[in-house]
Short mmCIF file of C-alpha atoms in Angstrom, two decimals:
data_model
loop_
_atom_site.label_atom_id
_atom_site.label_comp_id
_atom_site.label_asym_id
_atom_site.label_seq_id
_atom_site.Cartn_x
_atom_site.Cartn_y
_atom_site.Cartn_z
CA UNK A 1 69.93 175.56 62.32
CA UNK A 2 72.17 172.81 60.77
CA UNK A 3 71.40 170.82 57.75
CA UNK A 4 74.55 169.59 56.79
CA UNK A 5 74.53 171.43 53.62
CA UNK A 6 78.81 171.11 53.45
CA UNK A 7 78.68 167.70 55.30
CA UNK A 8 82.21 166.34 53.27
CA UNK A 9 83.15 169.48 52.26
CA UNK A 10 87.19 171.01 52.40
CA UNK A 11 88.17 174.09 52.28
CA UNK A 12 90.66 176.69 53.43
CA UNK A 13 89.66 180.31 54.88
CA UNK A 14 91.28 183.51 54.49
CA UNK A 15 91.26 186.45 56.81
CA UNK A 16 89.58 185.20 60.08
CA UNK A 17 90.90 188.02 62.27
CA UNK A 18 88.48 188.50 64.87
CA UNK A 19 84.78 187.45 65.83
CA UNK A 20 83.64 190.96 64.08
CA UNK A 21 85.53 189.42 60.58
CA UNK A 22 82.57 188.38 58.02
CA UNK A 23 85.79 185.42 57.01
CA UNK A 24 85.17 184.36 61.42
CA UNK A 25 81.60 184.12 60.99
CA UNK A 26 81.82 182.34 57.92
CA UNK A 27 83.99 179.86 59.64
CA UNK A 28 81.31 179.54 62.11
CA UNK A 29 78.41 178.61 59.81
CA UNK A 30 80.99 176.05 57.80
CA UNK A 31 81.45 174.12 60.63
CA UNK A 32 77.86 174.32 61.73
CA UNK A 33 77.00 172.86 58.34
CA UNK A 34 79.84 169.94 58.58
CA UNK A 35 82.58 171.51 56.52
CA UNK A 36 86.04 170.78 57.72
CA UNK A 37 88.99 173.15 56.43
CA UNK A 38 92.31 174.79 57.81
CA UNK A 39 92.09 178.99 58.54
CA UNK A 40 94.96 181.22 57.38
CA UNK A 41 95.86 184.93 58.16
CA UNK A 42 99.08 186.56 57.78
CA UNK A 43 101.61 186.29 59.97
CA UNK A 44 101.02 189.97 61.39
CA UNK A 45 97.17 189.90 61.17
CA UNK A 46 97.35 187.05 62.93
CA UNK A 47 99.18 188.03 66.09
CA UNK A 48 96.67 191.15 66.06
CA UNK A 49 93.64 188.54 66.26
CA UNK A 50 92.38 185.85 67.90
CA UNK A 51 92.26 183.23 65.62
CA UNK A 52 93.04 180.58 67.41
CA UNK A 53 90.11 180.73 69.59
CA UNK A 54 88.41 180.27 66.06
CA UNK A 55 90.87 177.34 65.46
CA UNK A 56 90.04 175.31 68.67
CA UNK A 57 85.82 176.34 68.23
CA UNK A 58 85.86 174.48 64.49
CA UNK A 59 88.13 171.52 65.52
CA UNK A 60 90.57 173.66 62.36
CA UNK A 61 94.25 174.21 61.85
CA UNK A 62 95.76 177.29 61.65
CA UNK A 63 98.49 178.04 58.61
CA UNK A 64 100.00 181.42 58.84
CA UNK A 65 100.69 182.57 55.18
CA UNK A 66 101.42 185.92 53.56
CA UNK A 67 98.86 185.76 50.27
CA UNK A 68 100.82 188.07 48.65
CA UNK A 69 104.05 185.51 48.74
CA UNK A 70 103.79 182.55 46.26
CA UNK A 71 106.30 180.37 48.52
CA UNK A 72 103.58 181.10 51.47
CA UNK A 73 100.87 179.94 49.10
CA UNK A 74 102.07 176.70 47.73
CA UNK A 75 103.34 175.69 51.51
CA UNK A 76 99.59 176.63 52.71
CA UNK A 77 97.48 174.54 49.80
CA UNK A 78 100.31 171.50 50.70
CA UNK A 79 99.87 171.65 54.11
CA UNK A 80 95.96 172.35 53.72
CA UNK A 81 95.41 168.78 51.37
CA UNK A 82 97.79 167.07 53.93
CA UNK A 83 95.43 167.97 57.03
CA UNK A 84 92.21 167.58 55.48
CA UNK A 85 92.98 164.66 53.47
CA UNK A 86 92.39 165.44 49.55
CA UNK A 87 91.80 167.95 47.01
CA UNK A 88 89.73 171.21 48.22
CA UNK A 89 85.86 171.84 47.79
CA UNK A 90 86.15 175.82 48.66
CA UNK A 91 87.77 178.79 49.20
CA UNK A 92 87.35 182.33 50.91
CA UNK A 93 89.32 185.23 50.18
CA UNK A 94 88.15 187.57 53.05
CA UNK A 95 91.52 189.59 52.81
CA UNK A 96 91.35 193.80 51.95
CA UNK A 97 93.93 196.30 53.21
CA UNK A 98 94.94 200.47 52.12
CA UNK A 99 97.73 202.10 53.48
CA UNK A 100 96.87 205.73 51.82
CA UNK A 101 92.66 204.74 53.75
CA UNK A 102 94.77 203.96 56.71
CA UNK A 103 97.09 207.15 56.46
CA UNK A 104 94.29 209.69 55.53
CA UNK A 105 96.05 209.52 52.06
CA UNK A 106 93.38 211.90 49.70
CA UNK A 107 92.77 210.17 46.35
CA UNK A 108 93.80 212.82 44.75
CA UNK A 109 97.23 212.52 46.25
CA UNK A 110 98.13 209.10 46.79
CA UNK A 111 101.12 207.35 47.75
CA UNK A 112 101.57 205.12 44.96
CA UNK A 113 104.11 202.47 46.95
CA UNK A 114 101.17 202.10 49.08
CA UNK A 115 99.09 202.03 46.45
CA UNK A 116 101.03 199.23 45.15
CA UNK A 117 101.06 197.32 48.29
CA UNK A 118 97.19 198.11 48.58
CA UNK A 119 95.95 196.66 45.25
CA UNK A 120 98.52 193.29 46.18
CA UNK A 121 97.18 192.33 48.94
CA UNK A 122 93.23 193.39 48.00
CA UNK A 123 93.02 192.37 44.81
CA UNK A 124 95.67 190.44 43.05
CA UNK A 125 96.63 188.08 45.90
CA UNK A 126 93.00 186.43 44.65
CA UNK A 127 94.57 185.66 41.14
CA UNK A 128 97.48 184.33 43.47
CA UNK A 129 95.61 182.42 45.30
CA UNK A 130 93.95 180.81 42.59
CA UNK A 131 96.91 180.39 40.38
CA UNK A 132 98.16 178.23 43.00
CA UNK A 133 95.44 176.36 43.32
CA UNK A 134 94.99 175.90 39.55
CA UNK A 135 98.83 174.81 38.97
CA UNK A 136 98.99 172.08 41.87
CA UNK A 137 95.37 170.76 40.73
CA UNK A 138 93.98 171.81 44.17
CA UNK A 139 90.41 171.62 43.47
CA UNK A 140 87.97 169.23 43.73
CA UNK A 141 85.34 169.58 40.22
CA UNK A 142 81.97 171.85 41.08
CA UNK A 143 83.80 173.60 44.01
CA UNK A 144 83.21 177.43 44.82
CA UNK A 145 85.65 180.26 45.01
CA UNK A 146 84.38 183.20 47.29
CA UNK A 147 85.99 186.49 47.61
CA UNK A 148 84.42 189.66 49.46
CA UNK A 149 83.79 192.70 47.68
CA UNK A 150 81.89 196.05 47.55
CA UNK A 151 79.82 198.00 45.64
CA UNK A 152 82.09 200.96 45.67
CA UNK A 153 83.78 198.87 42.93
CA UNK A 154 80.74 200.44 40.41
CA UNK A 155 79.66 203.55 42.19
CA UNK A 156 81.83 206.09 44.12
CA UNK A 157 82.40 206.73 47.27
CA UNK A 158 84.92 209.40 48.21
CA UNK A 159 86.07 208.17 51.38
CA UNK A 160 86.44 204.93 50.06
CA UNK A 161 89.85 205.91 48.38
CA UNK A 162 92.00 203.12 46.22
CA UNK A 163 89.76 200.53 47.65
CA UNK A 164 87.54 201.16 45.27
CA UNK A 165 90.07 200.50 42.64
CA UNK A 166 91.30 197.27 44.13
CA UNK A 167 87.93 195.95 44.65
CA UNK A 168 87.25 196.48 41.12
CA UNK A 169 90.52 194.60 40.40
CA UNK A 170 89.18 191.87 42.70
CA UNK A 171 85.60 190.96 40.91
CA UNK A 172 87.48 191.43 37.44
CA UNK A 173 90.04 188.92 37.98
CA UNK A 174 87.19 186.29 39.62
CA UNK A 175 85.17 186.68 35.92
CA UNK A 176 88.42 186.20 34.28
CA UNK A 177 89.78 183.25 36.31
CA UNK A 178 86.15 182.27 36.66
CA UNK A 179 85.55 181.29 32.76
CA UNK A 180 89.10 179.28 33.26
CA UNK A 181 88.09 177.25 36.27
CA UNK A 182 84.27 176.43 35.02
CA UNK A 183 85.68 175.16 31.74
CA UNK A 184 88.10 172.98 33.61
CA UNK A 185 86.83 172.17 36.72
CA UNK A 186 83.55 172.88 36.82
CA UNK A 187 84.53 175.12 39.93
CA UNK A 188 82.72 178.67 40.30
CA UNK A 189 84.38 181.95 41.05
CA UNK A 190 82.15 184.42 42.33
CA UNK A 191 82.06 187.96 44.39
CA UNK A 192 79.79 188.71 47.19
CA UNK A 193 79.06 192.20 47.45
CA UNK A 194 77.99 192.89 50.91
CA UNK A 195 76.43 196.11 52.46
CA UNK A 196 78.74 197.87 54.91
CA UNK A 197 79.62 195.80 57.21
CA UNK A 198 81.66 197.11 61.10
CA UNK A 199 84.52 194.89 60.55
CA UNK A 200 88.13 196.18 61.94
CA UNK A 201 89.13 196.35 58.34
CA UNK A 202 85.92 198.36 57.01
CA UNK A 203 86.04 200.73 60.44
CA UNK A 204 88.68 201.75 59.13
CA UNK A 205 87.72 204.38 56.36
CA UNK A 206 87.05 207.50 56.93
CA UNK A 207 83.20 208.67 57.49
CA UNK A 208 82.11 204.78 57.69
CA UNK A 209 79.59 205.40 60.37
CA UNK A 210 77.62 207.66 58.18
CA UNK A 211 77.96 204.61 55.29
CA UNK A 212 76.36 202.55 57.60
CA UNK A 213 73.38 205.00 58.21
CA UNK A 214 73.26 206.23 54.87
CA UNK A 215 72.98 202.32 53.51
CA UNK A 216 69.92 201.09 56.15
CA UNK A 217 68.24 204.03 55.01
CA UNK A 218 68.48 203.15 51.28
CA UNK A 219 67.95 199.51 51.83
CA UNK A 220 64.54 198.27 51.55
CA UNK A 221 65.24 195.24 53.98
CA UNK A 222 68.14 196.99 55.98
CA UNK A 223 71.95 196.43 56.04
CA UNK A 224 73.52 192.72 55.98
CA UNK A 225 74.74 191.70 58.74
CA UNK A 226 78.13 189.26 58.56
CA UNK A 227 75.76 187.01 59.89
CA UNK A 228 73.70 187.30 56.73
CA UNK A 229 77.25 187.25 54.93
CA UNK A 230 78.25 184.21 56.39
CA UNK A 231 74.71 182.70 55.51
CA UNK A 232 74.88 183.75 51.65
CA UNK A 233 78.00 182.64 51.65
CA UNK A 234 77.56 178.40 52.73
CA UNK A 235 74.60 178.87 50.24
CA UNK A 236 77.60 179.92 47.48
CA UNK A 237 79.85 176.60 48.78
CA UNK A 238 76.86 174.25 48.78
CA UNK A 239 76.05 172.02 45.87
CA UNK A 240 72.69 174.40 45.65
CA UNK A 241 74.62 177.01 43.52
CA UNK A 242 76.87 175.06 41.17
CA UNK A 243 75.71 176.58 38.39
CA UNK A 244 76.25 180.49 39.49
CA UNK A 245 79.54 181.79 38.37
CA UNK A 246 81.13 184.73 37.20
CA UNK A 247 79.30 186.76 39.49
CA UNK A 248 79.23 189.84 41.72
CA UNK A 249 76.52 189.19 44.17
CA UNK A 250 75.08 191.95 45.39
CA UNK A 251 74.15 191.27 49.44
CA UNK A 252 72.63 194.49 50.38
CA UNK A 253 69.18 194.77 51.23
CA UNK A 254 68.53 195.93 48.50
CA UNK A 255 70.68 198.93 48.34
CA UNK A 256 72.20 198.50 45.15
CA UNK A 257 68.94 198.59 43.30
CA UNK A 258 67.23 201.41 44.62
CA UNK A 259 67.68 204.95 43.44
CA UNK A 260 66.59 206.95 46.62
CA UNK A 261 64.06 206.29 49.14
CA UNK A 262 61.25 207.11 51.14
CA UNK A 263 62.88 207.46 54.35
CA UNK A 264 65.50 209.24 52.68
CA UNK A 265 63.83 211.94 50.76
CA UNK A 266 62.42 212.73 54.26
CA UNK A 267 65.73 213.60 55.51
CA UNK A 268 66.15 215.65 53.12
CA UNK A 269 62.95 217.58 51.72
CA UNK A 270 62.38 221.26 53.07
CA UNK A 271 59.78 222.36 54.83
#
């Protein structure tokens, strides 16, 4: 159901990759909600996806930039103001990658170039992305900075390897950046935290099947769905949120409040 709640509203999207991304159905809801705004990927992701069927289903333009690549960045946020006319109301970082997850690296002996590369793309290319933004005065006052997160960032999960690390990085550098942008802009930085979700990206680690399983059985109202995500999320660019900032969100279910539960004790207690 529409309601206009970004009716005016410009933004640009990161990491639309396919329609299982969280960043495509976030795209989806904008546009449903009257948000115009320009979709980026990298260069590689991008010829992996399908984002231009995205593109032509939200009326957007499609910018390929590496977020990692400060050239890439300022060329995106030029071209971005130039399409849509004007300074930006929002932006998505929907962007997470691991070599050593994706080579059945062990934590315990990672690759450290690819640990490099890892916590670049994950984590810092936020403060990139916002340092960008904050240099060429890119942002409109009371807009919303969103990036995607997890709650492996506080508790562990083995199989989650490095990510955890970057992720960690990630909602650090939106508290710190955060306090800089509300003091001058009045914009909010803030982390979602959503439950584990079957992207292509989050498929990827080892053993997430039984994440999956393990987290609807923890959550009182079930897993998230993007869906959900991509719900949450237009609530976090709306003008119903301006003053939450600084903020990991936790969009779970649930899960990251509740020590054990029913359904799970029952898998587990002897006869």
């Amino acid at each position: 159901m529409a309601n206009n709640l970004l009716a005016g509203k410009k933004g640009i999207i990161f990491g639309a990759l396919n329609e299982d991304s969280i960043a495509w159905k976030i795209a989806e809801k904008a546009h449903e909600q009257g948000a115009q705004f320009v979709l980026t990927n990298a260069p590689v992701a991008m010829r992996m996806g399908e984002i231009n069927n995205l593109a032509a289903k939200t009326g957007s333009e499609v910018i390929p930039a590496d977020a990692t690549n400060m050239e890439d960045l300022n060329t995106l946020f030029e071209k971005a103001e130039s399409i849509l006319g004007g300074k930006l109301d929002f932006i998505l970082h929907s962007i997470g990658m691991s070599v050593n997850v994706r080579k059945g690296k062990a934590y315990t002996d990672l690759n450290y170039d690819w640990l490099s590369k890892g916590w670049d793309v994950s984590a810092v290319s936020f403060h990139r992305v916002m340092q960008v933004a904050w240099q060429r005065e890119a942002m409109n006052d009371w807009g919303s900075i969103l990036a995607l997160t997890y709650i492996a960032a506080q508790r562990t999960f083995p199989d989650y390897n490095d990510m955890a690390d970057n992720k960690a990085y990630l909602e650090s550098i939106a508290r710190s950046f955060g306090y800089q942008w509300g003091v001058r802009n009045k914009v909010r930085v803030n982390t979602i935290s959503q439950s584990p979700t079957p992207t292509t990206a989050g498929s990827g680690v080892k053993g997430f099947g039984g994440f999956i399983n393990y987290a609807e059985k923890m959550s009182p109202l079930g897993n998230a769905t993007a869906e959900d995500c991509a719900d949450y999320a237009i609530s976090l660019f709306s003008d119903l949120t301006r003053k939450v900032t600084m903020q990991n969100l936790f969009h779970d279910g649930g899960f990251s409040s509740t020590g054990v539960s029913e359904a799970v004790i029952e898998r587990f207690e002897e006869d």
